[in-house]
Amino acid sequence: MTMRIQHIITAVCLILVTALVACNDDKAIDEAYTDYLYDIVTYMGVDSHGMEIYRLENRNSEPAVTLLAAGKNAPNDSYPGRRVLLRYNFAAKSGANDTVRQITAYSVHGIISDSLRYTAKPLYLYLQDNSPMRFNSVWKTGNYINMHGQLEYTGRSRHFYMIIDSTTWHDDTVHCYMVHNVFGDTTRHWREFYGSFFVGTVWRNNPQRILRLHAYDQLHPADSIHDFSK
């Protein structure tokens, strides 16, 4: 029995050594799987050279960066102005301080893309049937508020948008709310989502305003209010 165990151990060691040697002989792993960035960007169309154009907004006051990608990467239903989730890397010849940079686009996915909406009815009518939401992160780039989280899957269409409380439109702090309504459909599992909402109208006439977003987070109810400045 002892000799058999030793033989098994020896065989296992030989397999591991062989595997390590085989790994060393393999080609390097494709950079598409090791070196890449994820950003929510604006699809701007195609230029005269057939390059897809994307606009990358910054979180601070730095100017936006125009990204140029060869090939057909955007979803078929993309249109100029639509927000998309881009997985990419900068081309080696692009300078870090350039406002126009060439990229290699690995994947482009459509996301929830909308603009801030205005309340025509009393606010409570929009919020009374709100369904649960979970947020991993909420952040601002340029004139957009972006978010990543989870919504419950139903298999049917729903309402998910951002509205402004019209009674606060002229205030120094403008209150906005996330509306999520599944209209009573049966909910199943939680499903990941990305969303981006244009809110530039808030600061168009008054750059000093604060945009206060109320987005009830089922996971972190204490973090359901987010303030953003221009």
JSON list of C-alpha atoms in Angstrom, two decimals:
[
{"chain": "A", "resi": 1, "resn": "MET", "atom": "CA", "xyz": [0.00, 0.00, 0.00]},
{"chain": "A", "resi": 2, "resn": "THR", "atom": "CA", "xyz": [2.84, 2.39, 0.86]},
{"chain": "A", "resi": 3, "resn": "MET", "atom": "CA", "xyz": [4.59, 1.79, -2.46]},
{"chain": "A", "resi": 4, "resn": "ARG", "atom": "CA", "xyz": [1.34, 2.42, -4.36]},
{"chain": "A", "resi": 5, "resn": "ILE", "atom": "CA", "xyz": [0.85, 5.79, -2.60]},
{"chain": "A", "resi": 6, "resn": "GLN", "atom": "CA", "xyz": [4.40, 6.79, -3.47]},
{"chain": "A", "resi": 7, "resn": "HIS", "atom": "CA", "xyz": [3.83, 5.89, -7.12]},
{"chain": "A", "resi": 8, "resn": "ILE", "atom": "CA", "xyz": [0.65, 7.98, -7.20]},
{"chain": "A", "resi": 9, "resn": "ILE", "atom": "CA", "xyz": [2.43, 10.97, -5.66]},
{"chain": "A", "resi": 10, "resn": "THR", "atom": "CA", "xyz": [5.24, 10.65, -8.21]},
{"chain": "A", "resi": 11, "resn": "ALA", "atom": "CA", "xyz": [2.75, 10.51, -11.08]},
{"chain": "A", "resi": 12, "resn": "VAL", "atom": "CA", "xyz": [0.95, 13.61, -9.83]},
{"chain": "A", "resi": 13, "resn": "CYS", "atom": "CA", "xyz": [4.24, 15.53, -9.54]},
{"chain": "A", "resi": 14, "resn": "LEU", "atom": "CA", "xyz": [5.14, 14.57, -13.12]},
{"chain": "A", "resi": 15, "resn": "ILE", "atom": "CA", "xyz": [1.74, 15.83, -14.36]},
{"chain": "A", "resi": 16, "resn": "LEU", "atom": "CA", "xyz": [2.24, 19.16, -12.58]},
{"chain": "A", "resi": 17, "resn": "VAL", "atom": "CA", "xyz": [5.75, 19.58, -14.01]},
{"chain": "A", "resi": 18, "resn": "THR", "atom": "CA", "xyz": [4.46, 18.75, -17.50]},
{"chain": "A", "resi": 19, "resn": "ALA", "atom": "CA", "xyz": [1.66, 21.30, -17.12]},
{"chain": "A", "resi": 20, "resn": "LEU", "atom": "CA", "xyz": [4.10, 24.00, -16.06]},
{"chain": "A", "resi": 21, "resn": "VAL", "atom": "CA", "xyz": [6.35, 23.32, -19.03]},
{"chain": "A", "resi": 22, "resn": "ALA", "atom": "CA", "xyz": [3.34, 23.39, -21.38]},
{"chain": "A", "resi": 23, "resn": "CYS", "atom": "CA", "xyz": [2.27, 26.74, -19.97]},
{"chain": "A", "resi": 24, "resn": "ASN", "atom": "CA", "xyz": [5.70, 28.17, -20.60]},
{"chain": "A", "resi": 25, "resn": "ASP", "atom": "CA", "xyz": [5.50, 27.00, -24.23]},
{"chain": "A", "resi": 26, "resn": "ASP", "atom": "CA", "xyz": [2.14, 28.67, -24.84]},
{"chain": "A", "resi": 27, "resn": "LYS", "atom": "CA", "xyz": [1.89, 32.07, -26.45]},
{"chain": "A", "resi": 28, "resn": "ALA", "atom": "CA", "xyz": [1.34, 35.14, -24.27]},
{"chain": "A", "resi": 29, "resn": "ILE", "atom": "CA", "xyz": [-2.25, 35.72, -23.18]},
{"chain": "A", "resi": 30, "resn": "ASP", "atom": "CA", "xyz": [-4.10, 38.12, -25.46]},
{"chain": "A", "resi": 31, "resn": "GLU", "atom": "CA", "xyz": [-3.94, 41.67, -24.09]},
{"chain": "A", "resi": 32, "resn": "ALA", "atom": "CA", "xyz": [-7.68, 41.98, -24.71]},
{"chain": "A", "resi": 33, "resn": "TYR", "atom": "CA", "xyz": [-8.12, 39.84, -21.59]},
{"chain": "A", "resi": 34, "resn": "THR", "atom": "CA", "xyz": [-5.43, 41.43, -19.43]},
{"chain": "A", "resi": 35, "resn": "ASP", "atom": "CA", "xyz": [-5.03, 45.13, -20.34]},
{"chain": "A", "resi": 36, "resn": "TYR", "atom": "CA", "xyz": [-8.25, 47.05, -20.81]},
{"chain": "A", "resi": 37, "resn": "LEU", "atom": "CA", "xyz": [-10.44, 49.84, -19.45]},
{"chain": "A", "resi": 38, "resn": "TYR", "atom": "CA", "xyz": [-14.20, 50.05, -18.89]},
{"chain": "A", "resi": 39, "resn": "ASP", "atom": "CA", "xyz": [-15.91, 53.42, -19.39]},
{"chain": "A", "resi": 40, "resn": "ILE", "atom": "CA", "xyz": [-19.38, 54.72, -20.09]},
{"chain": "A", "resi": 41, "resn": "VAL", "atom": "CA", "xyz": [-18.96, 56.91, -23.16]},
{"chain": "A", "resi": 42, "resn": "THR", "atom": "CA", "xyz": [-21.10, 58.64, -25.79]},
{"chain": "A", "resi": 43, "resn": "TYR", "atom": "CA", "xyz": [-21.30, 57.11, -29.25]},
{"chain": "A", "resi": 44, "resn": "MET", "atom": "CA", "xyz": [-20.89, 59.94, -31.77]},
{"chain": "A", "resi": 45, "resn": "GLY", "atom": "CA", "xyz": [-21.09, 58.09, -35.11]},
{"chain": "A", "resi": 46, "resn": "VAL", "atom": "CA", "xyz": [-18.49, 57.41, -37.81]},
{"chain": "A", "resi": 47, "resn": "ASP", "atom": "CA", "xyz": [-16.00, 59.88, -39.31]},
{"chain": "A", "resi": 48, "resn": "SER", "atom": "CA", "xyz": [-15.02, 60.27, -42.97]},
{"chain": "A", "resi": 49, "resn": "HIS", "atom": "CA", "xyz": [-12.30, 57.64, -42.58]},
{"chain": "A", "resi": 50, "resn": "GLY", "atom": "CA", "xyz": [-14.69, 55.01, -41.22]},
{"chain": "A", "resi": 51, "resn": "MET", "atom": "CA", "xyz": [-13.46, 55.36, -37.63]},
{"chain": "A", "resi": 52, "resn": "GLU", "atom": "CA", "xyz": [-16.06, 55.07, -34.90]},
{"chain": "A", "resi": 53, "resn": "ILE", "atom": "CA", "xyz": [-16.13, 58.13, -32.66]},
{"chain": "A", "resi": 54, "resn": "TYR", "atom": "CA", "xyz": [-16.72, 58.02, -28.91]},
{"chain": "A", "resi": 55, "resn": "ARG", "atom": "CA", "xyz": [-16.67, 60.88, -26.41]},
{"chain": "A", "resi": 56, "resn": "LEU", "atom": "CA", "xyz": [-15.17, 60.20, -22.99]},
{"chain": "A", "resi": 57, "resn": "GLU", "atom": "CA", "xyz": [-16.29, 62.66, -20.32]},
{"chain": "A", "resi": 58, "resn": "ASN", "atom": "CA", "xyz": [-14.08, 63.25, -17.28]},
{"chain": "A", "resi": 59, "resn": "ARG", "atom": "CA", "xyz": [-15.09, 63.29, -13.63]},
{"chain": "A", "resi": 60, "resn": "ASN", "atom": "CA", "xyz": [-13.38, 66.62, -13.05]},
{"chain": "A", "resi": 61, "resn": "SER", "atom": "CA", "xyz": [-13.16, 69.83, -15.07]},
{"chain": "A", "resi": 62, "resn": "GLU", "atom": "CA", "xyz": [-10.68, 68.42, -17.60]},
{"chain": "A", "resi": 63, "resn": "PRO", "atom": "CA", "xyz": [-11.84, 68.49, -21.24]},
{"chain": "A", "resi": 64, "resn": "ALA", "atom": "CA", "xyz": [-13.54, 65.47, -22.77]},
{"chain": "A", "resi": 65, "resn": "VAL", "atom": "CA", "xyz": [-11.46, 63.09, -24.86]},
{"chain": "A", "resi": 66, "resn": "THR", "atom": "CA", "xyz": [-12.46, 61.95, -28.35]},
{"chain": "A", "resi": 67, "resn": "LEU", "atom": "CA", "xyz": [-11.79, 58.24, -28.89]},
{"chain": "A", "resi": 68, "resn": "LEU", "atom": "CA", "xyz": [-11.36, 56.80, -32.39]},
{"chain": "A", "resi": 69, "resn": "ALA", "atom": "CA", "xyz": [-11.79, 53.07, -33.00]},
{"chain": "A", "resi": 70, "resn": "ALA", "atom": "CA", "xyz": [-11.37, 51.09, -36.22]},
{"chain": "A", "resi": 71, "resn": "GLY", "atom": "CA", "xyz": [-13.96, 48.52, -37.22]},
{"chain": "A", "resi": 72, "resn": "LYS", "atom": "CA", "xyz": [-17.66, 48.08, -36.55]},
{"chain": "A", "resi": 73, "resn": "ASN", "atom": "CA", "xyz": [-17.97, 47.75, -32.79]},
{"chain": "A", "resi": 74, "resn": "ALA", "atom": "CA", "xyz": [-21.10, 49.64, -31.71]},
{"chain": "A", "resi": 75, "resn": "PRO", "atom": "CA", "xyz": [-24.43, 47.79, -31.40]},
{"chain": "A", "resi": 76, "resn": "ASN", "atom": "CA", "xyz": [-26.61, 47.92, -34.51]},
{"chain": "A", "resi": 77, "resn": "ASP", "atom": "CA", "xyz": [-29.20, 50.11, -32.79]},
{"chain": "A", "resi": 78, "resn": "SER", "atom": "CA", "xyz": [-26.65, 52.74, -31.75]},
{"chain": "A", "resi": 79, "resn": "TYR", "atom": "CA", "xyz": [-27.24, 56.36, -32.71]},
{"chain": "A", "resi": 80, "resn": "PRO", "atom": "CA", "xyz": [-25.20, 59.54, -32.17]},
{"chain": "A", "resi": 81, "resn": "GLY", "atom": "CA", "xyz": [-25.68, 60.64, -28.59]},
{"chain": "A", "resi": 82, "resn": "ARG", "atom": "CA", "xyz": [-26.40, 57.21, -27.16]},
{"chain": "A", "resi": 83, "resn": "ARG", "atom": "CA", "xyz": [-24.46, 56.20, -24.08]},
{"chain": "A", "resi": 84, "resn": "VAL", "atom": "CA", "xyz": [-22.67, 52.84, -24.24]},
{"chain": "A", "resi": 85, "resn": "LEU", "atom": "CA", "xyz": [-20.34, 50.73, -22.12]},
{"chain": "A", "resi": 86, "resn": "LEU", "atom": "CA", "xyz": [-16.95, 50.51, -23.84]},
{"chain": "A", "resi": 87, "resn": "ARG", "atom": "CA", "xyz": [-14.20, 47.99, -23.10]},
{"chain": "A", "resi": 88, "resn": "TYR", "atom": "CA", "xyz": [-11.01, 49.23, -24.75]},
{"chain": "A", "resi": 89, "resn": "ASN", "atom": "CA", "xyz": [-7.38, 50.20, -24.50]},
{"chain": "A", "resi": 90, "resn": "PHE", "atom": "CA", "xyz": [-5.47, 53.19, -25.82]},
{"chain": "A", "resi": 91, "resn": "ALA", "atom": "CA", "xyz": [-3.28, 52.75, -28.89]},
{"chain": "A", "resi": 92, "resn": "ALA", "atom": "CA", "xyz": [0.43, 52.97, -28.13]},
{"chain": "A", "resi": 93, "resn": "LYS", "atom": "CA", "xyz": [0.89, 56.06, -30.29]},
{"chain": "A", "resi": 94, "resn": "SER", "atom": "CA", "xyz": [-1.74, 58.05, -28.42]},
{"chain": "A", "resi": 95, "resn": "GLY", "atom": "CA", "xyz": [-0.37, 60.54, -25.93]},
{"chain": "A", "resi": 96, "resn": "ALA", "atom": "CA", "xyz": [-1.76, 60.65, -22.41]},
{"chain": "A", "resi": 97, "resn": "ASN", "atom": "CA", "xyz": [-2.54, 64.37, -22.71]},
{"chain": "A", "resi": 98, "resn": "ASP", "atom": "CA", "xyz": [-4.10, 64.26, -26.19]},
{"chain": "A", "resi": 99, "resn": "THR", "atom": "CA", "xyz": [-7.75, 65.26, -26.51]},
{"chain": "A", "resi": 100, "resn": "VAL", "atom": "CA", "xyz": [-8.10, 62.92, -29.51]},
{"chain": "A", "resi": 101, "resn": "ARG", "atom": "CA", "xyz": [-6.80, 59.39, -28.98]},
{"chain": "A", "resi": 102, "resn": "GLN", "atom": "CA", "xyz": [-6.91, 56.21, -31.02]},
{"chain": "A", "resi": 103, "resn": "ILE", "atom": "CA", "xyz": [-8.08, 53.09, -29.23]},
{"chain": "A", "resi": 104, "resn": "THR", "atom": "CA", "xyz": [-8.59, 49.40, -29.74]},
{"chain": "A", "resi": 105, "resn": "ALA", "atom": "CA", "xyz": [-12.23, 48.63, -28.94]},
{"chain": "A", "resi": 106, "resn": "TYR", "atom": "CA", "xyz": [-12.75, 45.13, -27.54]},
{"chain": "A", "resi": 107, "resn": "SER", "atom": "CA", "xyz": [-16.50, 45.34, -26.94]},
{"chain": "A", "resi": 108, "resn": "VAL", "atom": "CA", "xyz": [-19.31, 47.90, -26.93]},
{"chain": "A", "resi": 109, "resn": "HIS", "atom": "CA", "xyz": [-22.63, 47.29, -25.17]},
{"chain": "A", "resi": 110, "resn": "GLY", "atom": "CA", "xyz": [-25.80, 49.33, -25.15]},
{"chain": "A", "resi": 111, "resn": "ILE", "atom": "CA", "xyz": [-26.97, 50.52, -21.72]},
{"chain": "A", "resi": 112, "resn": "ILE", "atom": "CA", "xyz": [-29.89, 52.52, -20.34]},
{"chain": "A", "resi": 113, "resn": "SER", "atom": "CA", "xyz": [-29.41, 55.92, -21.97]},
{"chain": "A", "resi": 114, "resn": "ASP", "atom": "CA", "xyz": [-31.80, 58.78, -21.24]},
{"chain": "A", "resi": 115, "resn": "SER", "atom": "CA", "xyz": [-32.13, 62.45, -20.29]},
{"chain": "A", "resi": 116, "resn": "LEU", "atom": "CA", "xyz": [-33.49, 64.03, -17.14]},
{"chain": "A", "resi": 117, "resn": "ARG", "atom": "CA", "xyz": [-37.29, 64.25, -17.33]},
{"chain": "A", "resi": 118, "resn": "TYR", "atom": "CA", "xyz": [-39.65, 66.91, -16.00]},
{"chain": "A", "resi": 119, "resn": "THR", "atom": "CA", "xyz": [-42.62, 66.24, -13.73]},
{"chain": "A", "resi": 120, "resn": "ALA", "atom": "CA", "xyz": [-45.95, 67.31, -15.20]},
{"chain": "A", "resi": 121, "resn": "LYS", "atom": "CA", "xyz": [-47.92, 65.77, -12.33]},
{"chain": "A", "resi": 122, "resn": "PRO", "atom": "CA", "xyz": [-47.42, 65.82, -8.54]},
{"chain": "A", "resi": 123, "resn": "LEU", "atom": "CA", "xyz": [-44.20, 64.02, -7.61]},
{"chain": "A", "resi": 124, "resn": "TYR", "atom": "CA", "xyz": [-45.82, 61.32, -5.46]},
{"chain": "A", "resi": 125, "resn": "LEU", "atom": "CA", "xyz": [-47.72, 59.96, -8.48]},
{"chain": "A", "resi": 126, "resn": "TYR", "atom": "CA", "xyz": [-44.40, 58.95, -10.04]},
{"chain": "A", "resi": 127, "resn": "LEU", "atom": "CA", "xyz": [-42.93, 57.40, -6.91]},
{"chain": "A", "resi": 128, "resn": "GLN", "atom": "CA", "xyz": [-45.85, 55.62, -5.26]},
{"chain": "A", "resi": 129, "resn": "ASP", "atom": "CA", "xyz": [-45.30, 52.34, -7.15]},
{"chain": "A", "resi": 130, "resn": "ASN", "atom": "CA", "xyz": [-41.50, 52.34, -7.09]},
{"chain": "A", "resi": 131, "resn": "SER", "atom": "CA", "xyz": [-39.89, 48.90, -7.20]},
{"chain": "A", "resi": 132, "resn": "PRO", "atom": "CA", "xyz": [-36.67, 47.97, -5.37]},
{"chain": "A", "resi": 133, "resn": "MET", "atom": "CA", "xyz": [-33.29, 49.08, -6.71]},
{"chain": "A", "resi": 134, "resn": "ARG", "atom": "CA", "xyz": [-29.73, 48.16, -5.77]},
{"chain": "A", "resi": 135, "resn": "PHE", "atom": "CA", "xyz": [-26.82, 50.46, -6.57]},
{"chain": "A", "resi": 136, "resn": "ASN", "atom": "CA", "xyz": [-23.16, 49.51, -6.62]},
{"chain": "A", "resi": 137, "resn": "SER", "atom": "CA", "xyz": [-22.04, 53.00, -7.62]},
{"chain": "A", "resi": 138, "resn": "VAL", "atom": "CA", "xyz": [-23.42, 56.35, -8.77]},
{"chain": "A", "resi": 139, "resn": "TRP", "atom": "CA", "xyz": [-21.05, 58.93, -10.28]},
{"chain": "A", "resi": 140, "resn": "LYS", "atom": "CA", "xyz": [-20.92, 61.98, -12.53]},
{"chain": "A", "resi": 141, "resn": "THR", "atom": "CA", "xyz": [-18.87, 62.55, -15.69]},
{"chain": "A", "resi": 142, "resn": "GLY", "atom": "CA", "xyz": [-19.34, 65.81, -17.58]},
{"chain": "A", "resi": 143, "resn": "ASN", "atom": "CA", "xyz": [-23.09, 66.46, -17.85]},
{"chain": "A", "resi": 144, "resn": "TYR", "atom": "CA", "xyz": [-24.04, 62.85, -17.18]},
{"chain": "A", "resi": 145, "resn": "ILE", "atom": "CA", "xyz": [-24.94, 60.93, -14.04]},
{"chain": "A", "resi": 146, "resn": "ASN", "atom": "CA", "xyz": [-23.97, 57.28, -14.41]},
{"chain": "A", "resi": 147, "resn": "MET", "atom": "CA", "xyz": [-24.91, 54.27, -12.34]},
{"chain": "A", "resi": 148, "resn": "HIS", "atom": "CA", "xyz": [-24.19, 50.59, -11.99]},
{"chain": "A", "resi": 149, "resn": "GLY", "atom": "CA", "xyz": [-26.37, 48.25, -10.01]},
{"chain": "A", "resi": 150, "resn": "GLN", "atom": "CA", "xyz": [-29.09, 45.61, -10.14]},
{"chain": "A", "resi": 151, "resn": "LEU", "atom": "CA", "xyz": [-32.80, 45.55, -10.98]},
{"chain": "A", "resi": 152, "resn": "GLU", "atom": "CA", "xyz": [-35.17, 42.62, -10.65]},
{"chain": "A", "resi": 153, "resn": "TYR", "atom": "CA", "xyz": [-35.77, 40.80, -13.92]},
{"chain": "A", "resi": 154, "resn": "THR", "atom": "CA", "xyz": [-39.35, 40.40, -15.21]},
{"chain": "A", "resi": 155, "resn": "GLY", "atom": "CA", "xyz": [-38.92, 39.67, -18.92]},
{"chain": "A", "resi": 156, "resn": "ARG", "atom": "CA", "xyz": [-41.14, 42.65, -19.77]},
{"chain": "A", "resi": 157, "resn": "SER", "atom": "CA", "xyz": [-40.69, 46.36, -20.31]},
{"chain": "A", "resi": 158, "resn": "ARG", "atom": "CA", "xyz": [-40.66, 48.71, -17.32]},
{"chain": "A", "resi": 159, "resn": "HIS", "atom": "CA", "xyz": [-40.16, 52.35, -16.42]},
{"chain": "A", "resi": 160, "resn": "PHE", "atom": "CA", "xyz": [-36.70, 53.29, -15.21]},
{"chain": "A", "resi": 161, "resn": "TYR", "atom": "CA", "xyz": [-35.82, 56.96, -15.53]},
{"chain": "A", "resi": 162, "resn": "MET", "atom": "CA", "xyz": [-34.74, 60.09, -13.66]},
{"chain": "A", "resi": 163, "resn": "ILE", "atom": "CA", "xyz": [-37.15, 62.96, -13.04]},
{"chain": "A", "resi": 164, "resn": "ILE", "atom": "CA", "xyz": [-36.74, 66.43, -11.62]},
{"chain": "A", "resi": 165, "resn": "ASP", "atom": "CA", "xyz": [-39.18, 67.76, -9.03]},
{"chain": "A", "resi": 166, "resn": "SER", "atom": "CA", "xyz": [-40.49, 70.75, -10.97]},
{"chain": "A", "resi": 167, "resn": "THR", "atom": "CA", "xyz": [-41.24, 72.64, -7.74]},
{"chain": "A", "resi": 168, "resn": "THR", "atom": "CA", "xyz": [-37.46, 72.85, -7.08]},
{"chain": "A", "resi": 169, "resn": "TRP", "atom": "CA", "xyz": [-36.46, 73.91, -10.60]},
{"chain": "A", "resi": 170, "resn": "HIS", "atom": "CA", "xyz": [-35.58, 77.47, -9.56]},
{"chain": "A", "resi": 171, "resn": "ASP", "atom": "CA", "xyz": [-33.96, 76.54, -6.23]},
{"chain": "A", "resi": 172, "resn": "ASP", "atom": "CA", "xyz": [-30.24, 76.44, -5.47]},
{"chain": "A", "resi": 173, "resn": "THR", "atom": "CA", "xyz": [-30.64, 72.71, -4.82]},
{"chain": "A", "resi": 174, "resn": "VAL", "atom": "CA", "xyz": [-32.61, 70.87, -7.49]},
{"chain": "A", "resi": 175, "resn": "HIS", "atom": "CA", "xyz": [-34.15, 67.58, -6.34]},
{"chain": "A", "resi": 176, "resn": "CYS", "atom": "CA", "xyz": [-34.21, 64.65, -8.75]},
{"chain": "A", "resi": 177, "resn": "TYR", "atom": "CA", "xyz": [-35.56, 61.13, -8.24]},
{"chain": "A", "resi": 178, "resn": "MET", "atom": "CA", "xyz": [-35.12, 57.69, -9.78]},
{"chain": "A", "resi": 179, "resn": "VAL", "atom": "CA", "xyz": [-38.37, 56.10, -10.91]},
{"chain": "A", "resi": 180, "resn": "HIS", "atom": "CA", "xyz": [-38.54, 52.31, -11.23]},
{"chain": "A", "resi": 181, "resn": "ASN", "atom": "CA", "xyz": [-41.92, 50.74, -11.95]},
{"chain": "A", "resi": 182, "resn": "VAL", "atom": "CA", "xyz": [-42.45, 47.13, -13.12]},
{"chain": "A", "resi": 183, "resn": "PHE", "atom": "CA", "xyz": [-46.24, 47.60, -13.21]},
{"chain": "A", "resi": 184, "resn": "GLY", "atom": "CA", "xyz": [-46.96, 44.66, -10.95]},
{"chain": "A", "resi": 185, "resn": "ASP", "atom": "CA", "xyz": [-45.15, 42.06, -13.07]},
{"chain": "A", "resi": 186, "resn": "THR", "atom": "CA", "xyz": [-43.72, 39.03, -11.28]},
{"chain": "A", "resi": 187, "resn": "THR", "atom": "CA", "xyz": [-40.09, 39.66, -10.39]},
{"chain": "A", "resi": 188, "resn": "ARG", "atom": "CA", "xyz": [-37.50, 36.90, -10.59]},
{"chain": "A", "resi": 189, "resn": "HIS", "atom": "CA", "xyz": [-33.75, 37.20, -10.11]},
{"chain": "A", "resi": 190, "resn": "TRP", "atom": "CA", "xyz": [-31.66, 40.35, -9.78]},
{"chain": "A", "resi": 191, "resn": "ARG", "atom": "CA", "xyz": [-29.98, 41.44, -13.01]},
{"chain": "A", "resi": 192, "resn": "GLU", "atom": "CA", "xyz": [-27.01, 43.77, -13.52]},
{"chain": "A", "resi": 193, "resn": "PHE", "atom": "CA", "xyz": [-27.50, 47.09, -15.30]},
{"chain": "A", "resi": 194, "resn": "TYR", "atom": "CA", "xyz": [-25.60, 50.21, -16.33]},
{"chain": "A", "resi": 195, "resn": "GLY", "atom": "CA", "xyz": [-27.35, 53.52, -16.92]},
{"chain": "A", "resi": 196, "resn": "SER", "atom": "CA", "xyz": [-26.42, 57.07, -17.88]},
{"chain": "A", "resi": 197, "resn": "PHE", "atom": "CA", "xyz": [-28.61, 60.18, -17.79]},
{"chain": "A", "resi": 198, "resn": "PHE", "atom": "CA", "xyz": [-27.95, 63.59, -19.32]},
{"chain": "A", "resi": 199, "resn": "VAL", "atom": "CA", "xyz": [-28.54, 66.30, -16.67]},
{"chain": "A", "resi": 200, "resn": "GLY", "atom": "CA", "xyz": [-26.83, 69.29, -18.29]},
{"chain": "A", "resi": 201, "resn": "THR", "atom": "CA", "xyz": [-30.07, 71.32, -18.30]},
{"chain": "A", "resi": 202, "resn": "VAL", "atom": "CA", "xyz": [-29.78, 71.72, -14.52]},
{"chain": "A", "resi": 203, "resn": "TRP", "atom": "CA", "xyz": [-26.59, 73.79, -14.87]},
{"chain": "A", "resi": 204, "resn": "ARG", "atom": "CA", "xyz": [-27.33, 75.51, -18.18]},
{"chain": "A", "resi": 205, "resn": "ASN", "atom": "CA", "xyz": [-28.51, 78.78, -16.62]},
{"chain": "A", "resi": 206, "resn": "ASN", "atom": "CA", "xyz": [-26.99, 78.40, -13.15]},
{"chain": "A", "resi": 207, "resn": "PRO", "atom": "CA", "xyz": [-23.67, 76.49, -12.91]},
{"chain": "A", "resi": 208, "resn": "GLN", "atom": "CA", "xyz": [-23.67, 76.94, -9.10]},
{"chain": "A", "resi": 209, "resn": "ARG", "atom": "CA", "xyz": [-26.69, 74.73, -8.52]},
{"chain": "A", "resi": 210, "resn": "ILE", "atom": "CA", "xyz": [-26.54, 71.46, -6.62]},
{"chain": "A", "resi": 211, "resn": "LEU", "atom": "CA", "xyz": [-28.29, 68.47, -8.14]},
{"chain": "A", "resi": 212, "resn": "ARG", "atom": "CA", "xyz": [-29.55, 66.22, -5.35]},
{"chain": "A", "resi": 213, "resn": "LEU", "atom": "CA", "xyz": [-30.41, 62.75, -6.58]},
{"chain": "A", "resi": 214, "resn": "HIS", "atom": "CA", "xyz": [-32.75, 60.59, -4.49]},
{"chain": "A", "resi": 215, "resn": "ALA", "atom": "CA", "xyz": [-32.21, 56.98, -5.49]},
{"chain": "A", "resi": 216, "resn": "TYR", "atom": "CA", "xyz": [-33.51, 54.57, -2.86]},
{"chain": "A", "resi": 217, "resn": "ASP", "atom": "CA", "xyz": [-30.95, 51.81, -2.47]},
{"chain": "A", "resi": 218, "resn": "GLN", "atom": "CA", "xyz": [-32.32, 48.60, -0.97]},
{"chain": "A", "resi": 219, "resn": "LEU", "atom": "CA", "xyz": [-28.83, 47.45, 0.01]},
{"chain": "A", "resi": 220, "resn": "HIS", "atom": "CA", "xyz": [-27.61, 50.77, 1.44]},
{"chain": "A", "resi": 221, "resn": "PRO", "atom": "CA", "xyz": [-30.66, 52.85, 2.43]},
{"chain": "A", "resi": 222, "resn": "ALA", "atom": "CA", "xyz": [-28.48, 55.34, 4.30]},
{"chain": "A", "resi": 223, "resn": "ASP", "atom": "CA", "xyz": [-26.66, 56.17, 1.04]},
{"chain": "A", "resi": 224, "resn": "SER", "atom": "CA", "xyz": [-29.74, 56.92, -1.05]},
{"chain": "A", "resi": 225, "resn": "ILE", "atom": "CA", "xyz": [-29.01, 60.65, -1.51]},
{"chain": "A", "resi": 226, "resn": "HIS", "atom": "CA", "xyz": [-26.24, 61.86, -3.83]},
{"chain": "A", "resi": 227, "resn": "ASP", "atom": "CA", "xyz": [-25.24, 65.51, -4.34]},
{"chain": "A", "resi": 228, "resn": "PHE", "atom": "CA", "xyz": [-23.56, 66.64, -7.57]},
{"chain": "A", "resi": 229, "resn": "SER", "atom": "CA", "xyz": [-22.15, 70.00, -8.59]},
{"chain": "A", "resi": 230, "resn": "LYS", "atom": "CA", "xyz": [-21.14, 71.30, -11.99]}
]
